[in-house]
Tab-separated table of C-alpha atoms in Angstrom:
chain	number	residue	atom	x	y	z
U	1	MET	CA	-14.832	-51.451	70.359
U	2	ARG	CA	-14.932	-51.793	74.134
U	3	SER	CA	-16.579	-55.202	73.911
U	4	ILE	CA	-13.958	-56.432	71.428
U	5	ILE	CA	-11.137	-55.250	73.690
U	6	GLU	CA	-12.835	-56.857	76.674
U	7	ARG	CA	-13.351	-60.134	74.828
U	8	LEU	CA	-9.758	-60.276	73.529
U	9	GLY	CA	-8.297	-59.043	76.798
U	10	THR	CA	-6.030	-56.605	74.975
U	11	GLN	CA	-6.034	-53.449	72.893
U	12	ALA	CA	-3.088	-54.754	70.853
U	13	PHE	CA	-4.771	-55.751	67.596
U	14	PRO	CA	-4.871	-54.182	64.135
U	15	ARG	CA	-7.905	-52.107	63.312
U	16	LEU	CA	-9.171	-50.036	60.449
U	17	ARG	CA	-10.088	-46.500	61.374
U	18	VAL	CA	-11.896	-43.945	59.251
U	19	GLY	CA	-11.670	-40.324	60.338
U	20	ILE	CA	-14.895	-38.422	60.959
U	21	GLY	CA	-13.635	-34.871	60.977
U	22	ARG	CA	-14.817	-32.498	63.678
U	23	PRO	CA	-18.443	-32.241	64.722
U	24	PRO	CA	-19.816	-28.722	64.205
U	25	GLY	CA	-19.893	-26.509	67.279
U	26	ARG	CA	-20.394	-28.502	70.447
U	27	MET	CA	-22.295	-31.324	68.781
U	28	ASP	CA	-21.929	-34.713	70.436
U	29	PRO	CA	-19.532	-36.830	68.304
U	30	ALA	CA	-21.847	-39.874	68.597
U	31	ALA	CA	-24.793	-37.867	67.254
U	32	TYR	CA	-22.544	-36.463	64.504
U	33	VAL	CA	-21.443	-39.866	63.176
U	34	LEU	CA	-24.949	-41.342	63.401
U	35	GLN	CA	-26.692	-38.658	61.339
U	36	PRO	CA	-27.417	-39.350	57.636
U	37	PHE	CA	-24.740	-38.314	55.137
U	38	GLY	CA	-25.257	-35.279	52.939
U	39	ARG	CA	-24.672	-35.505	49.160
U	40	ASP	CA	-21.069	-34.296	49.388
U	41	GLU	CA	-20.425	-36.674	52.266
U	42	GLU	CA	-21.858	-39.628	50.301
U	43	PHE	CA	-19.270	-39.008	47.588
U	44	LEU	CA	-16.493	-38.893	50.188
U	45	MET	CA	-17.770	-42.055	51.878
U	46	ASP	CA	-17.827	-43.938	48.578
U	47	SER	CA	-14.142	-43.118	48.206
U	48	ALA	CA	-13.404	-43.957	51.854
U	49	ARG	CA	-15.165	-47.331	51.526
U	50	ASP	CA	-13.142	-48.184	48.426
U	51	ARG	CA	-9.926	-47.243	50.215
U	52	ALA	CA	-10.931	-49.267	53.295
U	53	VAL	CA	-11.502	-52.340	51.117
U	54	GLU	CA	-8.062	-51.857	49.547
U	55	ALA	CA	-6.495	-51.557	53.003
U	56	ILE	CA	-8.180	-54.735	54.234
U	57	GLU	CA	-7.154	-56.663	51.120
U	58	CYS	CA	-3.567	-55.439	51.516
U	59	PHE	CA	-3.588	-56.418	55.201
U	60	LEU	CA	-4.866	-59.916	54.411
U	61	ALA	CA	-2.495	-60.490	51.478
U	62	GLN	CA	0.670	-58.730	52.663
U	63	GLY	CA	0.326	-58.237	56.403
U	64	VAL	CA	-0.299	-55.410	58.806
U	65	MET	CA	3.030	-53.599	58.269
U	66	ALA	CA	2.547	-53.395	54.496
U	67	ALA	CA	-0.997	-52.107	54.970
U	68	MET	CA	0.121	-49.537	57.557
U	69	ASN	CA	2.958	-48.310	55.341
U	70	ARG	CA	0.664	-47.971	52.360
U	71	PHE	CA	-2.481	-46.559	53.978
U	72	ASN	CA	-1.422	-44.622	57.092
U	73	VAL	CA	-0.734	-41.420	55.210
U	74	GLN	CA	-2.625	-38.182	54.819
U	75	ALA	CA	-4.346	-37.593	51.475
U	76	GLU	CA	-1.904	-34.749	50.702
U	77	ASP	CA	1.036	-37.160	51.058
U	78	GLU	CA	-0.329	-39.381	48.284
U	79	ARG	CA	-0.382	-36.681	45.617
C-alpha cells in the first residue's frame, strides 16, 4: 500500500479492504494474515471473496459512492 500511495502521491483513492479480525494474544498482525487459513476460515474467505467481487463490480458499474453505500456496512446490518 505504501508504494501505491508513494507512486500516486496521495492517499485519496478508493480501496477495497477486508477485515482480518484480531490476532490471538500478542501475535504480530503480519504473521497472522500470512499464515494458512483453517477450514472454518476458508469458508469465511470464500464468502469474503465473493462479496469483494460484488463490491468491485458495483464500483466499476455504478461508482464509488454506490459501492460504499452498499458494502460499507457490518454483517449484522444486512440481516
